[in-house]
Amino acid sequence: MGVKRYGLLPMALMMLLMGTLWAKSQPVPLPGASNDSGELTPTATQAHPSARPWATHPVASGAGPANAAQGLQVKSASTVKQGEVLKVTLQHATGLQLGTNDYAYATLAGRKARLFSQPDGQLLALLPVSVYEKPGVYPLSIYNAAGVPVKTTDITIQDGRYKTQNVSVSKGTAGLQPLPGELEAIQALKDTVSPVRYWEEPFVSPTVDCQNSPFGVKRYHNGVSTGDYHKGVDLRSPAGRPIRATAAGVVKIATMYRLHGGTVGLDHGQGIGSVYIHMSKLAVKPGETVKKGQTIGYVGSTGFASGPHLHWGLYASGLPVNPNQWVANVPRCN
Ligand SMILES: [Zn+2]
């Protein structure tokens, strides 16, 4: 596959980094929704989604109690790919947040995302789509804080066309075990949904180097399927390269772990988080606020890695998502 240097992750780590633990992403029963237990269909087609402007289209009122949200305008793209995020914006949402729950929310394909107030007065929900979601048409539904559906429309989930990738795994690193609390800390970061928004688009790639393993590829180890996929991107960066925060946020993790190696985890607010692993050296401490582009550490090959590189993962509302949807430039290694 032309990939020579990137992290080789044992199953325990892959289960975590690759987002096998779906349970915290608040599945909700919806007509036509599928679950995540389906198998991926291998495809030889090369297609790596890149950042693009969000097309918008008006969403019609549903057949439900639309009077509860008169004048409400909902905007989103009409399509979203597996592994990407559907951004849903609501205007004139007065009263939507008042109810028996703490917040209004949106649902798509069994996922639920809170609607957060934005500085311009609009509401925004980030709905992640699993790599495992079956392509097709699904209802996007908006619920007020009383749990009453006020709008619905159809969204088409498209095939992400993720390839397969074989990784040669040596026996030498296979015995690495996580430190106590290591896996739990990263799981907690993934599940974090905090109210203050720090992030702004576009995000920046954490290093200036090219990507040699994209998000979403189905991973094989020594020719045997792992049954899982790559839940971030690998950047072919030399040891010592400064690693930049992809967006502004708060440092939740800054620890030299055993399995992940030097790790920084950032909470960017309103359901967006990012993780950076295998660092040689950390440059931030937990609780610190960082700016977009600020150096948070340096590239290394610590933990379960076969050589210097950076694994960069992005989470949205509890699911690993394709970071390349959020950055303007996505250099790929030849
Ligand atoms: Zn990786």
PDB file of C-alpha atoms in Angstrom, residues 6-292:
ATOM      1  CA  TYR A   6       3.126   4.679  10.914  1.00  0.00           C
ATOM      2  CA  GLY A   7       1.813   3.393  14.172  1.00  0.00           C
ATOM      3  CA  LEU A   8       1.055  -0.240  14.659  1.00  0.00           C
ATOM      4  CA  LEU A   9      -1.708  -0.439  17.188  1.00  0.00           C
ATOM      5  CA  PRO A  10      -2.632  -3.521  19.155  1.00  0.00           C
ATOM      6  CA  MET A  11      -6.255  -4.523  19.380  1.00  0.00           C
ATOM      7  CA  ALA A  12      -6.926  -2.864  22.723  1.00  0.00           C
ATOM      8  CA  LEU A  13      -5.722   0.459  21.417  1.00  0.00           C
ATOM      9  CA  MET A  14      -7.467   0.037  18.114  1.00  0.00           C
ATOM     10  CA  MET A  15     -10.715  -0.738  19.874  1.00  0.00           C
ATOM     11  CA  LEU A  16     -10.363   2.605  21.555  1.00  0.00           C
ATOM     12  CA  LEU A  17      -8.832   4.837  18.919  1.00  0.00           C
ATOM     13  CA  MET A  18     -10.915   3.314  16.242  1.00  0.00           C
ATOM     14  CA  GLY A  19     -14.122   4.018  18.058  1.00  0.00           C
ATOM     15  CA  THR A  20     -15.480   0.559  18.593  1.00  0.00           C
ATOM     16  CA  LEU A  21     -17.118   1.734  21.773  1.00  0.00           C
ATOM     17  CA  TRP A  22     -20.185   3.304  20.286  1.00  0.00           C
ATOM     18  CA  ALA A  23     -22.387   3.091  23.324  1.00  0.00           C
ATOM     19  CA  LYS A  24     -21.874   6.633  24.577  1.00  0.00           C
ATOM     20  CA  SER A  25     -22.955   8.269  21.349  1.00  0.00           C
ATOM     21  CA  GLN A  26     -26.559   8.266  22.451  1.00  0.00           C
ATOM     22  CA  PRO A  27     -28.299   6.117  19.874  1.00  0.00           C
ATOM     23  CA  VAL A  28     -31.944   6.927  19.521  1.00  0.00           C
ATOM     24  CA  PRO A  29     -34.619   4.814  17.889  1.00  0.00           C
ATOM     25  CA  LEU A  30     -35.562   6.263  14.538  1.00  0.00           C
ATOM     26  CA  PRO A  31     -37.526   4.809  11.676  1.00  0.00           C
ATOM     27  CA  GLY A  32     -35.125   3.559   9.054  1.00  0.00           C
ATOM     28  CA  ALA A  33     -32.049   3.921  11.237  1.00  0.00           C
ATOM     29  CA  SER A  34     -29.496   1.154  11.183  1.00  0.00           C
ATOM     30  CA  ASN A  35     -26.991   0.211  13.826  1.00  0.00           C
ATOM     31  CA  ASP A  36     -23.222  -0.003  13.688  1.00  0.00           C
ATOM     32  CA  SER A  37     -22.845  -3.733  13.682  1.00  0.00           C
ATOM     33  CA  GLY A  38     -22.839  -4.040   9.931  1.00  0.00           C
ATOM     34  CA  GLU A  39     -19.755  -5.080   8.000  1.00  0.00           C
ATOM     35  CA  LEU A  40     -17.926  -2.733   5.726  1.00  0.00           C
ATOM     36  CA  THR A  41     -17.906  -3.593   2.079  1.00  0.00           C
ATOM     37  CA  PRO A  42     -14.356  -3.455   0.728  1.00  0.00           C
ATOM     38  CA  THR A  43     -13.913  -1.140  -2.182  1.00  0.00           C
ATOM     39  CA  ALA A  44     -10.939  -0.516  -4.391  1.00  0.00           C
ATOM     40  CA  THR A  45     -12.033   2.985  -5.209  1.00  0.00           C
ATOM     41  CA  GLN A  46      -9.781   5.781  -4.094  1.00  0.00           C
ATOM     42  CA  ALA A  47     -11.799   8.554  -2.606  1.00  0.00           C
ATOM     43  CA  HIS A  48     -10.588  10.648   0.250  1.00  0.00           C
ATOM     44  CA  PRO A  49     -13.056  13.356   1.192  1.00  0.00           C
ATOM     45  CA  SER A  50     -11.498  16.752   1.416  1.00  0.00           C
ATOM     46  CA  ALA A  51     -12.654  19.922   3.051  1.00  0.00           C
ATOM     47  CA  ARG A  52     -15.367  21.687   1.155  1.00  0.00           C
ATOM     48  CA  PRO A  53     -17.770  24.528   1.747  1.00  0.00           C
ATOM     49  CA  TRP A  54     -21.057  23.529   3.245  1.00  0.00           C
ATOM     50  CA  ALA A  55     -23.851  23.652   0.769  1.00  0.00           C
ATOM     51  CA  THR A  56     -27.134  24.563   2.320  1.00  0.00           C
ATOM     52  CA  HIS A  57     -30.702  23.865   1.496  1.00  0.00           C
ATOM     53  CA  PRO A  58     -33.933  24.740   3.232  1.00  0.00           C
ATOM     54  CA  VAL A  59     -35.589  22.083   5.330  1.00  0.00           C
ATOM     55  CA  ALA A  60     -39.328  21.778   5.116  1.00  0.00           C
ATOM     56  CA  SER A  61     -41.573  21.592   8.110  1.00  0.00           C
ATOM     57  CA  GLY A  62     -42.473  18.099   9.196  1.00  0.00           C
ATOM     58  CA  ALA A  63     -45.906  16.703   9.718  1.00  0.00           C
ATOM     59  CA  GLY A  64     -45.456  16.967  13.500  1.00  0.00           C
ATOM     60  CA  PRO A  65     -46.380  19.865  15.745  1.00  0.00           C
ATOM     61  CA  ALA A  66     -44.645  22.424  13.565  1.00  0.00           C
ATOM     62  CA  ASN A  67     -46.523  25.219  15.301  1.00  0.00           C
ATOM     63  CA  ALA A  68     -44.038  24.780  18.121  1.00  0.00           C
ATOM     64  CA  ALA A  69     -41.374  26.211  15.862  1.00  0.00           C
ATOM     65  CA  GLN A  70     -43.038  28.691  13.568  1.00  0.00           C
ATOM     66  CA  GLY A  71     -40.534  30.685  11.572  1.00  0.00           C
ATOM     67  CA  LEU A  72     -37.802  28.205  12.368  1.00  0.00           C
ATOM     68  CA  GLN A  73     -35.274  27.840   9.573  1.00  0.00           C
ATOM     69  CA  VAL A  74     -33.044  24.799   9.360  1.00  0.00           C
ATOM     70  CA  LYS A  75     -29.996  24.659   7.139  1.00  0.00           C
ATOM     71  CA  SER A  76     -27.716  21.748   6.393  1.00  0.00           C
ATOM     72  CA  ALA A  77     -26.091  20.001   3.488  1.00  0.00           C
ATOM     73  CA  SER A  78     -28.448  17.531   1.818  1.00  0.00           C
ATOM     74  CA  THR A  79     -25.795  14.824   1.700  1.00  0.00           C
ATOM     75  CA  VAL A  80     -23.090  13.580   4.051  1.00  0.00           C
ATOM     76  CA  LYS A  81     -20.488  10.876   3.612  1.00  0.00           C
ATOM     77  CA  GLN A  82     -19.790   7.984   5.961  1.00  0.00           C
ATOM     78  CA  GLY A  83     -17.250   9.146   8.548  1.00  0.00           C
ATOM     79  CA  GLU A  84     -18.119  12.810   8.164  1.00  0.00           C
ATOM     80  CA  VAL A  85     -20.181  15.332  10.121  1.00  0.00           C
ATOM     81  CA  LEU A  86     -23.501  16.891   9.123  1.00  0.00           C
ATOM     82  CA  LYS A  87     -23.638  20.441  10.426  1.00  0.00           C
ATOM     83  CA  VAL A  88     -27.166  21.583  11.155  1.00  0.00           C
ATOM     84  CA  THR A  89     -27.859  25.283  11.715  1.00  0.00           C
ATOM     85  CA  LEU A  90     -31.134  26.687  13.021  1.00  0.00           C
ATOM     86  CA  GLN A  91     -32.288  30.268  12.747  1.00  0.00           C
ATOM     87  CA  HIS A  92     -35.208  31.900  14.501  1.00  0.00           C
ATOM     88  CA  ALA A  93     -35.191  29.112  17.054  1.00  0.00           C
ATOM     89  CA  THR A  94     -36.786  31.159  19.811  1.00  0.00           C
ATOM     90  CA  GLY A  95     -38.378  28.912  22.392  1.00  0.00           C
ATOM     91  CA  LEU A  96     -36.800  25.755  21.080  1.00  0.00           C
ATOM     92  CA  GLN A  97     -34.504  25.485  24.106  1.00  0.00           C
ATOM     93  CA  LEU A  98     -37.340  25.797  26.619  1.00  0.00           C
ATOM     94  CA  GLY A  99     -38.702  22.524  27.875  1.00  0.00           C
ATOM     95  CA  THR A 100     -38.354  19.659  30.228  1.00  0.00           C
ATOM     96  CA  ASN A 101     -34.897  18.728  28.920  1.00  0.00           C
ATOM     97  CA  ASP A 102     -31.916  21.026  29.132  1.00  0.00           C
ATOM     98  CA  TYR A 103     -31.542  21.427  25.408  1.00  0.00           C
ATOM     99  CA  ALA A 104     -32.990  20.902  21.975  1.00  0.00           C
ATOM    100  CA  TYR A 105     -31.299  18.374  19.723  1.00  0.00           C
ATOM    101  CA  ALA A 106     -31.069  16.898  16.248  1.00  0.00           C
ATOM    102  CA  THR A 107     -31.006  13.237  15.226  1.00  0.00           C
ATOM    103  CA  LEU A 108     -29.779  11.388  12.149  1.00  0.00           C
ATOM    104  CA  ALA A 109     -29.256   7.677  11.533  1.00  0.00           C
ATOM    105  CA  GLY A 110     -29.455   6.723  15.172  1.00  0.00           C
ATOM    106  CA  ARG A 111     -27.222   9.563  16.393  1.00  0.00           C
ATOM    107  CA  LYS A 112     -28.253  12.439  18.573  1.00  0.00           C
ATOM    108  CA  ALA A 113     -26.447  15.775  18.875  1.00  0.00           C
ATOM    109  CA  ARG A 114     -27.238  18.704  21.104  1.00  0.00           C
ATOM    110  CA  LEU A 115     -28.109  22.069  19.539  1.00  0.00           C
ATOM    111  CA  PHE A 116     -25.745  24.694  20.942  1.00  0.00           C
ATOM    112  CA  SER A 117     -26.307  28.438  20.944  1.00  0.00           C
ATOM    113  CA  GLN A 118     -23.837  30.358  18.777  1.00  0.00           C
ATOM    114  CA  PRO A 119     -22.623  33.940  19.189  1.00  0.00           C
ATOM    115  CA  ASP A 120     -24.739  35.041  16.202  1.00  0.00           C
ATOM    116  CA  GLY A 121     -27.914  33.754  17.837  1.00  0.00           C
ATOM    117  CA  GLN A 122     -28.218  30.632  15.714  1.00  0.00           C
ATOM    118  CA  LEU A 123     -28.186  27.076  17.002  1.00  0.00           C
ATOM    119  CA  LEU A 124     -25.730  24.477  15.733  1.00  0.00           C
ATOM    120  CA  ALA A 125     -25.682  20.670  15.997  1.00  0.00           C
ATOM    121  CA  LEU A 126     -22.830  18.451  14.802  1.00  0.00           C
ATOM    122  CA  LEU A 127     -24.181  15.076  13.697  1.00  0.00           C
ATOM    123  CA  PRO A 128     -21.460  12.511  13.049  1.00  0.00           C
ATOM    124  CA  VAL A 129     -22.088   9.654  10.631  1.00  0.00           C
ATOM    125  CA  SER A 130     -20.463   6.330  11.381  1.00  0.00           C
ATOM    126  CA  VAL A 131     -18.156   4.739   8.831  1.00  0.00           C
ATOM    127  CA  TYR A 132     -20.384   1.696   9.321  1.00  0.00           C
ATOM    128  CA  GLU A 133     -23.648   3.485   8.489  1.00  0.00           C
ATOM    129  CA  LYS A 134     -25.370   2.011   5.475  1.00  0.00           C
ATOM    130  CA  PRO A 135     -25.595   4.484   2.574  1.00  0.00           C
ATOM    131  CA  GLY A 136     -29.128   5.642   1.897  1.00  0.00           C
ATOM    132  CA  VAL A 137     -31.748   8.209   2.794  1.00  0.00           C
ATOM    133  CA  TYR A 138     -32.356   8.964   6.473  1.00  0.00           C
ATOM    134  CA  PRO A 139     -34.572  11.454   8.285  1.00  0.00           C
ATOM    135  CA  LEU A 140     -32.910  14.425   9.924  1.00  0.00           C
ATOM    136  CA  SER A 141     -35.153  15.425  12.807  1.00  0.00           C
ATOM    137  CA  ILE A 142     -35.105  18.475  15.043  1.00  0.00           C
ATOM    138  CA  TYR A 143     -36.499  18.135  18.552  1.00  0.00           C
ATOM    139  CA  ASN A 144     -37.256  20.950  20.948  1.00  0.00           C
ATOM    140  CA  ALA A 145     -36.170  20.806  24.573  1.00  0.00           C
ATOM    141  CA  ALA A 146     -39.420  19.085  25.482  1.00  0.00           C
ATOM    142  CA  GLY A 147     -38.451  16.210  23.211  1.00  0.00           C
ATOM    143  CA  VAL A 148     -41.108  17.074  20.633  1.00  0.00           C
ATOM    144  CA  PRO A 149     -40.120  16.771  16.949  1.00  0.00           C
ATOM    145  CA  VAL A 150     -40.595  20.126  15.213  1.00  0.00           C
ATOM    146  CA  LYS A 151     -38.931  19.620  11.828  1.00  0.00           C
ATOM    147  CA  THR A 152     -37.807  16.737   9.683  1.00  0.00           C
ATOM    148  CA  THR A 153     -36.210  16.284   6.281  1.00  0.00           C
ATOM    149  CA  ASP A 154     -34.330  13.667   4.314  1.00  0.00           C
ATOM    150  CA  ILE A 155     -30.559  13.468   4.249  1.00  0.00           C
ATOM    151  CA  THR A 156     -28.617  11.164   1.941  1.00  0.00           C
ATOM    152  CA  ILE A 157     -25.700   9.316   3.507  1.00  0.00           C
ATOM    153  CA  GLN A 158     -23.141   8.513   0.837  1.00  0.00           C
ATOM    154  CA  ASP A 159     -20.524   5.785   0.619  1.00  0.00           C
ATOM    155  CA  GLY A 160     -17.182   7.083   1.907  1.00  0.00           C
ATOM    156  CA  ARG A 161     -15.421   4.628  -0.432  1.00  0.00           C
ATOM    157  CA  TYR A 162     -12.755   3.816   2.103  1.00  0.00           C
ATOM    158  CA  LYS A 163     -10.034   1.495   0.925  1.00  0.00           C
ATOM    159  CA  THR A 164      -8.313  -1.351   2.708  1.00  0.00           C
ATOM    160  CA  GLN A 165      -4.777  -1.150   3.988  1.00  0.00           C
ATOM    161  CA  ASN A 166      -2.389  -3.860   5.129  1.00  0.00           C
ATOM    162  CA  VAL A 167       0.063  -3.167   7.935  1.00  0.00           C
ATOM    163  CA  SER A 168       3.101  -5.304   8.705  1.00  0.00           C
ATOM    164  CA  VAL A 169       3.103  -5.885  12.440  1.00  0.00           C
ATOM    165  CA  SER A 170       6.247  -6.989  14.275  1.00  0.00           C
ATOM    166  CA  LYS A 171       6.022  -9.126  17.365  1.00  0.00           C
ATOM    167  CA  GLY A 172       8.301  -6.820  19.294  1.00  0.00           C
ATOM    168  CA  THR A 173       5.745  -4.176  20.146  1.00  0.00           C
ATOM    169  CA  ALA A 174       2.776  -6.482  20.552  1.00  0.00           C
ATOM    170  CA  GLY A 175       3.266  -6.915  24.308  1.00  0.00           C
ATOM    171  CA  LEU A 176       2.797  -3.266  25.223  1.00  0.00           C
ATOM    172  CA  GLN A 177       0.066  -2.746  27.808  1.00  0.00           C
ATOM    173  CA  PRO A 178      -1.696   0.514  28.636  1.00  0.00           C
ATOM    174  CA  LEU A 179      -1.046   2.319  31.889  1.00  0.00           C
ATOM    175  CA  PRO A 180      -3.891   2.160  34.427  1.00  0.00           C
ATOM    176  CA  GLY A 181      -6.485   4.711  33.313  1.00  0.00           C
ATOM    177  CA  GLU A 182      -4.885   5.269  29.915  1.00  0.00           C
ATOM    178  CA  LEU A 183      -7.698   3.860  27.817  1.00  0.00           C
ATOM    179  CA  GLU A 184     -10.329   5.381  30.084  1.00  0.00           C
ATOM    180  CA  ALA A 185      -8.859   8.875  29.751  1.00  0.00           C
ATOM    181  CA  ILE A 186      -8.971   8.756  25.970  1.00  0.00           C
ATOM    182  CA  GLN A 187     -12.471   7.319  25.987  1.00  0.00           C
ATOM    183  CA  ALA A 188     -13.544  10.162  28.292  1.00  0.00           C
ATOM    184  CA  LEU A 189     -12.093  12.719  25.877  1.00  0.00           C
ATOM    185  CA  LYS A 190     -14.044  11.184  23.021  1.00  0.00           C
ATOM    186  CA  ASP A 191     -17.246  11.385  25.026  1.00  0.00           C
ATOM    187  CA  THR A 192     -16.740  14.983  26.136  1.00  0.00           C
ATOM    188  CA  VAL A 193     -19.453  17.417  25.070  1.00  0.00           C
ATOM    189  CA  SER A 194     -18.814  20.770  26.755  1.00  0.00           C
ATOM    190  CA  PRO A 195     -20.862  23.931  26.222  1.00  0.00           C
ATOM    191  CA  VAL A 196     -18.213  26.547  25.351  1.00  0.00           C
ATOM    192  CA  ARG A 197     -17.149  26.600  21.719  1.00  0.00           C
ATOM    193  CA  TYR A 198     -13.453  27.283  21.170  1.00  0.00           C
ATOM    194  CA  TRP A 199     -13.106  25.989  17.613  1.00  0.00           C
ATOM    195  CA  GLU A 200     -13.366  27.913  14.372  1.00  0.00           C
ATOM    196  CA  GLU A 201     -13.038  26.625  10.844  1.00  0.00           C
ATOM    197  CA  PRO A 202     -10.869  25.894   9.048  1.00  0.00           C
ATOM    198  CA  PHE A 203      -8.812  23.728  11.362  1.00  0.00           C
ATOM    199  CA  VAL A 204      -5.073  23.414  10.698  1.00  0.00           C
ATOM    200  CA  SER A 205      -3.215  20.191  10.031  1.00  0.00           C
ATOM    201  CA  PRO A 206      -1.122  19.430  13.128  1.00  0.00           C
ATOM    202  CA  THR A 207       2.101  19.213  11.117  1.00  0.00           C
ATOM    203  CA  VAL A 208       3.254  20.491   7.735  1.00  0.00           C
ATOM    204  CA  ASP A 209       3.872  16.948   6.504  1.00  0.00           C
ATOM    205  CA  CYS A 210       1.925  14.715   4.152  1.00  0.00           C
ATOM    206  CA  GLN A 211      -0.590  12.057   5.204  1.00  0.00           C
ATOM    207  CA  ASN A 212       0.451   8.475   4.582  1.00  0.00           C
ATOM    208  CA  SER A 213      -2.563   6.731   6.080  1.00  0.00           C
ATOM    209  CA  PRO A 214      -6.009   8.244   5.698  1.00  0.00           C
ATOM    210  CA  PHE A 215      -9.028   8.013   7.962  1.00  0.00           C
ATOM    211  CA  GLY A 216     -11.472   5.176   7.482  1.00  0.00           C
ATOM    212  CA  VAL A 217      -9.277   2.606   5.748  1.00  0.00           C
ATOM    213  CA  LYS A 218     -10.085  -0.944   6.758  1.00  0.00           C
ATOM    214  CA  ARG A 219      -7.032  -2.296   8.483  1.00  0.00           C
ATOM    215  CA  TYR A 220      -5.371  -5.648   7.921  1.00  0.00           C
ATOM    216  CA  HIS A 221      -2.435  -6.812  10.012  1.00  0.00           C
ATOM    217  CA  ASN A 222      -0.056  -9.122   8.156  1.00  0.00           C
ATOM    218  CA  GLY A 223      -2.837  -9.831   5.695  1.00  0.00           C
ATOM    219  CA  VAL A 224      -5.475 -10.644   8.308  1.00  0.00           C
ATOM    220  CA  SER A 225      -8.453  -8.336   8.794  1.00  0.00           C
ATOM    221  CA  THR A 226      -8.574  -6.592  12.155  1.00  0.00           C
ATOM    222  CA  GLY A 227     -12.306  -6.080  11.667  1.00  0.00           C
ATOM    223  CA  ASP A 228     -11.767  -2.425  12.340  1.00  0.00           C
ATOM    224  CA  TYR A 229     -10.742   0.748  10.584  1.00  0.00           C
ATOM    225  CA  HIS A 230      -8.284   3.608  11.026  1.00  0.00           C
ATOM    226  CA  LYS A 231      -9.850   6.243  13.261  1.00  0.00           C
ATOM    227  CA  GLY A 232      -7.551   9.117  12.452  1.00  0.00           C
ATOM    228  CA  VAL A 233      -4.929  10.127   9.930  1.00  0.00           C
ATOM    229  CA  ASP A 234      -1.193   9.461  10.078  1.00  0.00           C
ATOM    230  CA  LEU A 235       1.198  12.238   9.156  1.00  0.00           C
ATOM    231  CA  ARG A 236       4.648  11.218   7.931  1.00  0.00           C
ATOM    232  CA  SER A 237       6.509  13.622  10.161  1.00  0.00           C
ATOM    233  CA  PRO A 238      10.122  13.394  11.303  1.00  0.00           C
ATOM    234  CA  ALA A 239      11.008  13.118  14.973  1.00  0.00           C
ATOM    235  CA  GLY A 240      11.082  16.494  16.665  1.00  0.00           C
ATOM    236  CA  ARG A 241       8.635  18.205  14.305  1.00  0.00           C
ATOM    237  CA  PRO A 242       6.423  20.638  16.274  1.00  0.00           C
ATOM    238  CA  ILE A 243       2.799  19.508  16.550  1.00  0.00           C
ATOM    239  CA  ARG A 244       0.176  22.246  16.311  1.00  0.00           C
ATOM    240  CA  ALA A 245      -3.246  22.373  17.921  1.00  0.00           C
ATOM    241  CA  THR A 246      -5.728  21.828  15.091  1.00  0.00           C
ATOM    242  CA  ALA A 247      -8.071  24.378  16.700  1.00  0.00           C
ATOM    243  CA  ALA A 248      -8.324  26.368  19.909  1.00  0.00           C
ATOM    244  CA  GLY A 249      -9.330  24.400  22.959  1.00  0.00           C
ATOM    245  CA  VAL A 250      -8.582  23.173  26.455  1.00  0.00           C
ATOM    246  CA  VAL A 251      -5.951  20.526  27.214  1.00  0.00           C
ATOM    247  CA  LYS A 252      -7.653  17.479  28.725  1.00  0.00           C
ATOM    248  CA  ILE A 253      -4.769  15.012  28.327  1.00  0.00           C
ATOM    249  CA  ALA A 254      -1.012  15.662  28.351  1.00  0.00           C
ATOM    250  CA  THR A 255       0.619  12.425  29.472  1.00  0.00           C
ATOM    251  CA  MET A 256       3.442  10.109  28.459  1.00  0.00           C
ATOM    252  CA  TYR A 257       1.372   6.938  28.165  1.00  0.00           C
ATOM    253  CA  ARG A 258       2.796   3.479  27.643  1.00  0.00           C
ATOM    254  CA  LEU A 259       0.632   2.281  24.769  1.00  0.00           C
ATOM    255  CA  HIS A 260      -0.250   5.552  23.028  1.00  0.00           C
ATOM    256  CA  GLY A 261       3.095   7.097  23.953  1.00  0.00           C
ATOM    257  CA  GLY A 262       3.249  10.846  24.436  1.00  0.00           C
ATOM    258  CA  THR A 263      -0.375  11.941  24.134  1.00  0.00           C
ATOM    259  CA  VAL A 264      -2.207  15.252  24.047  1.00  0.00           C
ATOM    260  CA  GLY A 265      -5.997  15.411  23.989  1.00  0.00           C
ATOM    261  CA  LEU A 266      -7.847  18.666  23.355  1.00  0.00           C
ATOM    262  CA  ASP A 267     -11.475  19.594  23.956  1.00  0.00           C
ATOM    263  CA  HIS A 268     -12.518  22.175  21.370  1.00  0.00           C
ATOM    264  CA  GLY A 269     -15.999  22.541  22.786  1.00  0.00           C
ATOM    265  CA  GLN A 270     -19.539  21.659  21.737  1.00  0.00           C
ATOM    266  CA  GLY A 271     -18.654  18.057  21.008  1.00  0.00           C
ATOM    267  CA  ILE A 272     -15.395  18.441  19.067  1.00  0.00           C
ATOM    268  CA  GLY A 273     -12.214  16.850  20.438  1.00  0.00           C
ATOM    269  CA  SER A 274      -8.820  15.904  19.021  1.00  0.00           C
ATOM    270  CA  VAL A 275      -6.023  13.557  20.043  1.00  0.00           C
ATOM    271  CA  TYR A 276      -2.332  13.411  19.071  1.00  0.00           C
ATOM    272  CA  ILE A 277      -0.204  10.369  19.950  1.00  0.00           C
ATOM    273  CA  HIS A 278       3.341   8.936  19.791  1.00  0.00           C
ATOM    274  CA  MET A 279       4.858  12.296  20.790  1.00  0.00           C
ATOM    275  CA  SER A 280       8.492  12.446  21.881  1.00  0.00           C
ATOM    276  CA  LYS A 281       7.868  15.421  24.128  1.00  0.00           C
ATOM    277  CA  LEU A 282       4.834  17.327  25.440  1.00  0.00           C
ATOM    278  CA  ALA A 283       4.600  21.128  25.385  1.00  0.00           C
ATOM    279  CA  VAL A 284       1.348  21.694  27.322  1.00  0.00           C
ATOM    280  CA  LYS A 285      -0.247  20.736  30.627  1.00  0.00           C
ATOM    281  CA  PRO A 286      -3.803  19.617  31.463  1.00  0.00           C
ATOM    282  CA  GLY A 287      -6.161  22.524  32.065  1.00  0.00           C
ATOM    283  CA  GLU A 288      -4.237  24.885  29.804  1.00  0.00           C
ATOM    284  CA  THR A 289      -6.098  26.777  27.094  1.00  0.00           C
ATOM    285  CA  VAL A 290      -4.416  26.615  23.686  1.00  0.00           C
ATOM    286  CA  LYS A 291      -4.807  28.674  20.525  1.00  0.00           C
ATOM    287  CA  LYS A 292      -5.176  27.279  17.045  1.00  0.00           C
TER     288      LYS A 292
END
